[in-house]
Coordinates of C-alpha atoms and ligand atoms in Angstrom, one line a residue:
M707 CA 38.7 -9.2 -2.1
T708 CA 36.9 -9.2 -5.4
N709 CA 35.8 -6.2 -7.4
N710 CA 32.8 -8.1 -8.8
R711 CA 30.6 -7.0 -5.9
H712 CA 27.6 -4.9 -6.7
E713 CA 25.6 -3.1 -4.1
I714 CA 21.9 -3.9 -3.7
S715 CA 21.2 -0.3 -3.0
D716 CA 22.3 0.5 -6.6
L717 CA 19.6 -1.9 -7.9
G718 CA 16.9 -0.9 -5.5
E719 CA 14.0 -3.2 -4.3
F720 CA 12.3 -3.2 -7.7
G721 CA 15.5 -3.8 -9.6
L722 CA 16.4 -6.7 -7.4
I723 CA 12.9 -8.2 -7.8
A724 CA 13.2 -7.9 -11.6
R725 CA 16.6 -9.6 -11.5
I726 CA 15.2 -12.5 -9.5
R727 CA 12.2 -12.7 -11.9
E728 CA 14.5 -13.0 -14.9
K729 CA 16.0 -16.2 -13.6
F730 CA 12.7 -18.1 -13.4
V731 CA 10.1 -19.4 -15.9
N732 CA 6.9 -21.1 -14.7
T733 CA 6.6 -24.7 -15.8
N734 CA 3.3 -25.7 -14.4
T735 CA 0.2 -24.7 -16.4
S736 CA -1.6 -24.0 -13.1
S737 CA 0.9 -21.1 -12.5
V738 CA -1.1 -18.5 -14.3
F739 CA 0.8 -15.4 -13.1
G740 CA 3.9 -15.3 -11.0
I741 CA 6.2 -12.4 -9.9
G742 CA 5.0 -8.9 -10.7
D743 CA 1.6 -8.3 -9.3
D744 CA 0.1 -7.9 -5.8
A745 CA -0.5 -11.6 -5.6
A746 CA 0.4 -14.8 -7.5
V747 CA -2.4 -16.3 -9.5
I748 CA -2.9 -20.1 -9.5
D749 CA -5.5 -22.0 -11.6
T750 CA -7.4 -24.2 -9.2
G751 CA -10.3 -25.3 -11.4
D752 CA -13.4 -23.1 -11.3
H753 CA -11.7 -20.1 -9.8
Y754 CA -8.2 -18.6 -9.3
T755 CA -6.3 -19.0 -6.0
L756 CA -4.3 -15.9 -5.0
I757 CA -1.2 -15.9 -2.9
A758 CA 0.5 -12.9 -1.4
S759 CA 3.3 -12.6 1.1
D760 CA 4.6 -9.6 3.1
M761 CA 7.2 -9.4 5.8
L762 CA 7.5 -6.8 8.6
V763 CA 10.9 -6.4 10.2
E764 CA 11.6 -4.5 13.4
G765 CA 13.7 -1.4 12.9
I766 CA 12.7 -1.3 9.2
H767 CA 8.9 -1.5 9.1
F768 CA 8.0 -0.8 12.7
D769 CA 9.4 0.7 15.9
L770 CA 8.0 -0.9 19.0
T771 CA 8.7 2.3 21.1
Y772 CA 5.5 3.6 19.7
T773 CA 3.8 0.7 18.0
P774 CA 1.5 -1.3 20.3
I775 CA 2.4 -4.9 19.5
Q776 CA -1.2 -6.0 19.0
H777 CA -1.5 -3.2 16.3
L778 CA 1.5 -4.7 14.6
G779 CA -0.2 -8.1 14.6
Y780 CA -3.3 -6.5 13.0
K781 CA -1.3 -4.6 10.4
S782 CA 0.7 -7.7 9.4
V783 CA -2.6 -9.4 8.4
A784 CA -4.2 -6.2 6.9
V785 CA -1.4 -5.5 4.5
N786 CA -1.7 -9.0 3.1
V787 CA -5.5 -9.0 2.9
S788 CA -5.0 -5.7 1.0
D789 CA -2.8 -7.4 -1.6
I790 CA -5.4 -10.0 -2.2
A791 CA -8.1 -7.3 -2.5
A792 CA -5.9 -5.6 -5.1
M793 CA -6.5 -8.6 -7.4
N794 CA -10.3 -8.1 -6.8
G795 CA -10.1 -11.2 -4.6
R796 CA -11.1 -12.2 -1.1
C797 CA -8.7 -13.5 1.5
E798 CA -9.7 -16.8 3.2
Q799 CA -6.6 -18.1 4.9
I800 CA -3.3 -16.9 6.3
T801 CA -0.1 -18.5 7.6
V802 CA 2.1 -16.5 10.0
N803 CA 5.9 -16.9 10.5
I804 CA 7.5 -15.2 13.4
A805 CA 11.2 -14.9 14.4
I806 CA 11.6 -13.6 18.0
S807 CA 14.5 -12.7 20.2
N808 CA 14.6 -13.4 24.0
R809 CA 13.7 -9.7 24.5
F810 CA 10.1 -10.7 24.0
S811 CA 7.9 -12.2 26.7
V812 CA 5.1 -14.7 26.3
E813 CA 2.7 -11.8 27.1
A814 CA 4.2 -9.8 24.2
I815 CA 3.6 -12.6 21.8
D816 CA 0.1 -13.1 23.2
A817 CA -0.6 -9.5 22.4
L818 CA 0.8 -9.9 18.9
Y819 CA -1.6 -12.7 18.3
E820 CA -4.5 -10.8 19.8
G821 CA -4.0 -8.3 17.0
I822 CA -3.7 -11.1 14.4
K823 CA -6.9 -12.6 15.8
A824 CA -8.8 -9.3 15.6
A825 CA -7.8 -9.0 12.0
C826 CA -8.8 -12.6 11.2
E827 CA -12.2 -11.9 12.7
N828 CA -12.6 -8.6 11.0
Y829 CA -11.7 -9.9 7.5
K830 CA -13.2 -13.4 8.1
V831 CA -9.8 -15.1 7.5
D832 CA -8.6 -18.3 9.1
L833 CA -5.1 -18.7 10.5
V834 CA -4.1 -22.1 9.2
G835 CA -0.4 -22.5 10.0
G836 CA 3.0 -20.8 10.1
D837 CA 6.5 -21.2 11.6
T838 CA 8.2 -20.1 14.8
T839 CA 11.9 -19.5 15.2
S840 CA 14.3 -17.4 17.1
S841 CA 16.2 -14.3 16.0
T842 CA 19.3 -12.7 17.4
S843 CA 17.8 -9.3 17.6
G844 CA 14.3 -8.0 17.0
L845 CA 11.1 -9.3 15.7
I846 CA 10.1 -10.4 12.2
V847 CA 6.5 -11.2 11.3
S848 CA 5.9 -12.7 7.8
V849 CA 2.4 -13.4 6.7
T850 CA 1.2 -15.3 3.6
A851 CA -2.3 -14.8 2.5
V852 CA -4.4 -17.1 0.4
G853 CA -7.5 -15.9 -1.4
R854 CA -9.8 -16.5 -4.3
V855 CA -11.3 -14.7 -7.2
A856 CA -13.7 -15.7 -10.0
K857 CA -11.7 -16.1 -13.2
D858 CA -13.7 -13.5 -15.1
K859 CA -13.3 -10.9 -12.2
I860 CA -9.6 -10.9 -11.7
A861 CA -7.8 -7.5 -11.8
Y862 CA -4.2 -7.4 -12.7
R863 CA -1.8 -4.5 -12.8
H864 CA -1.6 -4.9 -16.5
G865 CA -5.1 -4.3 -17.8
A866 CA -5.4 -0.5 -18.0
K867 CA -6.5 0.8 -21.4
E868 CA -6.7 4.1 -23.2
N869 CA -9.5 6.4 -21.8
D870 CA -10.0 4.3 -18.7
I871 CA -10.8 6.4 -15.6
I872 CA -8.3 6.2 -12.7
C873 CA -9.9 5.8 -9.3
V874 CA -8.5 5.7 -5.8
T875 CA -10.4 5.0 -2.5
G876 CA -10.4 6.8 0.8
D877 CA -7.7 9.4 1.3
L878 CA -3.9 9.5 1.0
G879 CA -0.9 10.7 2.9
G880 CA -2.4 10.1 6.3
A881 CA -0.2 7.2 7.3
F882 CA 3.0 9.1 6.4
T883 CA 2.0 12.3 8.3
G884 CA 1.0 10.0 11.2
L885 CA 4.5 8.6 11.1
Q886 CA 6.0 12.1 11.3
V887 CA 3.9 12.8 14.5
L888 CA 5.0 9.5 16.1
E889 CA 8.7 10.1 15.3
R890 CA 8.5 13.6 16.7
E891 CA 6.8 12.4 19.9
K892 CA 9.5 9.7 20.2
Q893 CA 12.3 12.3 20.1
V894 CA 10.4 14.4 22.7
F895 CA 10.1 11.3 24.9
L896 CA 13.8 10.3 24.5
A897 CA 14.9 13.8 25.4
N898 CA 12.6 13.9 28.4
P899 CA 11.0 10.6 29.5
E900 CA 8.7 12.6 31.9
M901 CA 6.8 14.1 28.9
Q902 CA 3.7 12.2 28.0
P903 CA 3.0 12.2 24.3
S904 CA 0.0 14.3 23.2
L905 CA -1.5 12.4 20.3
E906 CA -5.3 12.8 20.7
K907 CA -5.4 15.6 18.2
Y908 CA -3.7 13.3 15.6
D909 CA -5.8 10.2 16.3
Y910 CA -6.9 9.7 12.7
I911 CA -3.5 9.9 11.0
V912 CA -1.7 8.0 13.8
G913 CA -4.3 5.3 13.4
R914 CA -3.7 5.3 9.7
Q915 CA 0.0 4.5 10.4
L916 CA -0.4 2.0 13.3
K917 CA -3.6 0.2 12.4
P918 CA -4.3 0.4 8.6
D919 CA -7.3 -1.5 7.2
A920 CA -7.6 -3.3 3.9
R921 CA -10.4 -1.9 1.7
T922 CA -12.2 -5.2 1.4
E923 CA -15.6 -3.6 1.4
I924 CA -14.7 -1.9 -2.0
I925 CA -14.4 -5.4 -3.5
Y926 CA -18.0 -6.2 -2.5
D927 CA -19.2 -2.8 -3.7
L928 CA -17.5 -3.2 -7.1
E929 CA -19.3 -6.5 -7.5
E930 CA -22.6 -5.1 -6.4
F931 CA -22.3 -2.2 -8.8
G932 CA -21.3 -4.5 -11.6
V933 CA -17.8 -3.0 -12.1
I934 CA -14.7 -5.1 -12.8
P935 CA -11.6 -2.9 -12.6
T936 CA -9.5 -3.1 -15.8
S937 CA -6.4 -2.9 -13.5
M938 CA -5.8 -2.6 -9.8
I939 CA -3.0 -2.2 -7.2
D940 CA -3.0 -1.3 -3.5
V941 CA -1.2 1.8 -2.3
S942 CA 1.6 0.6 -0.1
D943 CA 4.5 2.7 -1.5
G944 CA 2.6 5.9 -2.4
L945 CA 0.3 7.0 -5.2
A946 CA 3.0 8.0 -7.6
S947 CA 4.9 4.7 -7.3
E948 CA 1.7 2.7 -7.7
L949 CA 0.6 4.7 -10.8
L950 CA 3.9 4.0 -12.4
H951 CA 3.5 0.3 -11.7
L952 CA 0.1 0.3 -13.4
S953 CA 1.5 2.4 -16.3
T954 CA 4.5 0.1 -16.8
A955 CA 2.6 -3.1 -16.5
S956 CA -0.2 -1.9 -18.8
K957 CA 2.1 -0.2 -21.3
V958 CA 0.1 3.1 -21.0
G959 CA 0.5 6.6 -19.6
V960 CA -1.5 8.2 -16.8
R961 CA -2.6 11.7 -16.2
I962 CA -4.0 12.7 -12.8
Y963 CA -5.2 16.0 -11.4
E964 CA -3.8 17.4 -8.1
D965 CA -7.1 18.9 -7.1
K966 CA -8.8 15.5 -7.4
V967 CA -6.3 13.6 -5.1
P968 CA -8.1 12.9 -1.8
I969 CA -6.3 14.4 1.2
D970 CA -8.0 14.4 4.6
Q971 CA -8.1 17.8 6.4
L972 CA -6.0 16.6 9.3
T973 CA -3.4 15.1 7.0
F974 CA -3.2 18.4 5.1
E975 CA -2.8 20.5 8.3
T976 CA -0.3 18.2 9.8
A977 CA 1.8 18.2 6.6
V978 CA 1.9 22.0 6.7
E979 CA 2.8 21.9 10.4
F980 CA 5.8 19.7 9.5
K981 CA 6.7 22.0 6.6
L982 CA 5.8 19.2 4.1
D983 CA 3.9 19.6 0.9
P984 CA 0.6 17.7 1.4
I985 CA 0.4 16.5 -2.2
T986 CA 4.0 15.1 -1.8
C987 CA 2.8 13.2 1.3
A988 CA -0.1 11.8 -0.8
L989 CA 2.1 10.9 -3.8
N990 CA 5.1 9.5 -2.0
G991 CA 4.1 8.8 1.6
G992 CA 2.9 5.3 1.3
E993 CA 1.3 2.8 3.6
D994 CA -2.2 4.1 3.2
Y995 CA -3.4 0.7 1.8
E996 CA -6.1 2.3 -0.3
L997 CA -7.0 0.7 -3.6
L998 CA -5.9 2.3 -6.9
F999 CA -7.8 1.0 -9.9
T1000 CA -8.9 1.9 -13.4
I1001 CA -12.4 1.4 -14.8
R1002 CA -13.9 1.6 -18.3
K1003 CA -15.4 5.0 -19.1
E1004 CA -18.8 3.2 -19.5
D1005 CA -18.6 2.2 -15.8
Q1006 CA -17.9 5.8 -14.5
E1007 CA -21.6 6.5 -13.8
K1008 CA -22.0 3.4 -11.7
L1009 CA -19.3 4.6 -9.2
K1010 CA -19.9 8.3 -9.4
R1011 CA -21.8 8.5 -6.2
H1012 CA -19.7 6.1 -4.2
P1013 CA -18.4 8.3 -1.2
E1014 CA -15.2 6.4 -0.9
V1015 CA -14.2 6.3 -4.6
H1016 CA -12.5 9.3 -6.1
M1017 CA -11.8 9.7 -9.8
I1018 CA -8.5 11.4 -10.1
G1019 CA -7.5 11.1 -13.8
Y1020 CA -7.4 9.0 -16.9
V1021 CA -5.3 6.6 -19.0
H1022 CA -3.7 7.5 -22.3
T1023 CA -1.4 5.8 -24.8
R1024 CA 1.8 7.8 -24.4
R1025 CA 3.7 5.4 -22.1
D1026 CA 6.4 7.7 -21.0
E1027 CA 4.0 10.5 -20.1
N1028 CA 3.0 9.9 -16.5
V1029 CA 2.0 13.2 -15.1
M1030 CA 0.0 15.2 -12.6
I1031 CA -1.6 18.5 -13.5
S1032 CA -1.0 20.8 -10.5
K1033 CA -3.6 23.1 -9.1
Q1034 CA -1.7 25.9 -10.9
G1035 CA -2.1 24.0 -14.2
T1036 CA 1.5 23.0 -14.6
V1037 CA 2.4 19.5 -15.8
V1038 CA 4.5 17.7 -13.2
P1039 CA 6.1 14.3 -14.1
L1040 CA 5.3 11.6 -11.6
T1041 CA 8.3 9.9 -10.1
A1042 CA 8.5 7.2 -7.5
Q1043 CA 11.0 9.2 -5.4
G1044 CA 8.9 12.3 -5.0
W1045 CA 8.4 14.9 -7.7
N1046 CA 9.7 17.8 -5.6
H1047 CA 11.8 15.9 -3.2
F1048 CA 14.6 18.5 -3.3
R1049 CA 12.4 21.5 -3.0
P1050 CA 13.7 23.5 0.1
S1051 CA 11.5 22.6 3.0
G1052 CA 9.0 25.2 4.0
S1053 CA 9.2 27.1 0.7
T1054 CA 5.6 26.3 -0.2
T1055 CA 2.7 24.0 0.4
A1056 CA 0.5 22.5 -2.2
N1057 CA -1.9 25.4 -1.9
G1058 CA 0.8 28.0 -2.0
Ligands
ADP320 P1 3.5 -5.5 -2.9 O1 4.1 -4.1 -2.6 O2 2.2 -5.5 -3.6 O3 3.6 -6.4 -1.7 P2 6.1 -6.2 -3.9 O4 6.7 -4.9 -4.5 O5 6.5 -6.5 -2.5 O6 4.5 -6.1 -4.0 O7 6.4 -7.3 -4.8 C1 6.2 -7.3 -6.2 C2 6.2 -8.7 -6.8 O8 7.5 -9.3 -6.6 C3 5.2 -9.6 -6.2 O9 4.7 -10.4 -7.3 C4 6.1 -10.4 -5.2 O10 5.5 -11.7 -5.0 C5 7.4 -10.5 -6.0 N1 8.6 -10.7 -5.1 C6 9.0 -9.8 -4.1 N2 10.1 -10.3 -3.5 C7 10.4 -11.5 -4.1 C8 11.4 -12.5 -3.9 N3 12.4 -12.3 -3.0 N4 11.3 -13.6 -4.7 C9 10.4 -13.8 -5.6 N5 9.4 -12.9 -5.8 C10 9.4 -11.8 -5.1
MG321 MG1 0.5 -4.5 -3.2

């Protein structure tokens, strides 16, 4: 026994990544940007090549009691395409690594690859390789995505500047509330297997959880409208966490407005049904795979009428002041863990 052991849970995921990052320096001039953004950036001549990798682990990231395995295949590609999009890039190839236990049949793996194929067709991406191995328990799917971006169009997490406008696409909190519905139906089913889940009413948010889509069309729209984001990240861990990533990387502060944060009606109603605060679901729920980016004030007009782009706040220079102005006008610090995590459940909703 040694008392030199430190728990990973004390460091957290981001602390652990920072610790790994400290140990390495890039030696090749082609390695333009390594650890610390949505994708690595490699200089490959007239453009940058982007590489992103994301792993989905059974029991951690998905539960096959309510996840159709073809949806899992689709999602494993979508989340990687999303990371390439978050650099203002387009994904062109993926490789797929799978570890499978003998619990899975050939038909199950066929279904997994049906989903992977559907995503490849949708995003116009080629599956060009991978690795197959066994696992003692459960399924692991790890996808690596390769994409490209013109050198003068790349969007890092670190480019946000004072007075830039903060934009987010689509709507937030849906994937998290969808997960609450799926977990509840699972418990109902476990208690009484005769009961059939009633999910129709929740179609949109359950779909947001099980079959997320990368916002690749936004990358095309930005190009068409002549806008290069000054910084960008995709929303995998929740709006608050991603805003803090942009703020830290860009050495700026952010200020957003609760009433500008896009929350779909069904998401709102379902959050209330579960005695959750809708804005907390949007800030801390995660897995929405929307794009969060900043633009120069001069570009605001160009995107103003885009139905999927919402301007939620602005960038300022006070690095430690990352806040949301609530609907009541109070200043709420943004934290990655949830700004009102410990509020007694059911005490209030975002609208009081
Ligand atoms: P995202 O949520 O966009 O997928 P992550 O938070 O997973 O990003 O990763 C942040 C950064 O850390 C990325 O640049 C990623 O490549 C890097 N990273 C994550 N895990 C490791 C690891 N085990 N070794 C090296 N780099 C890592
Ligand atoms: Mg990302």
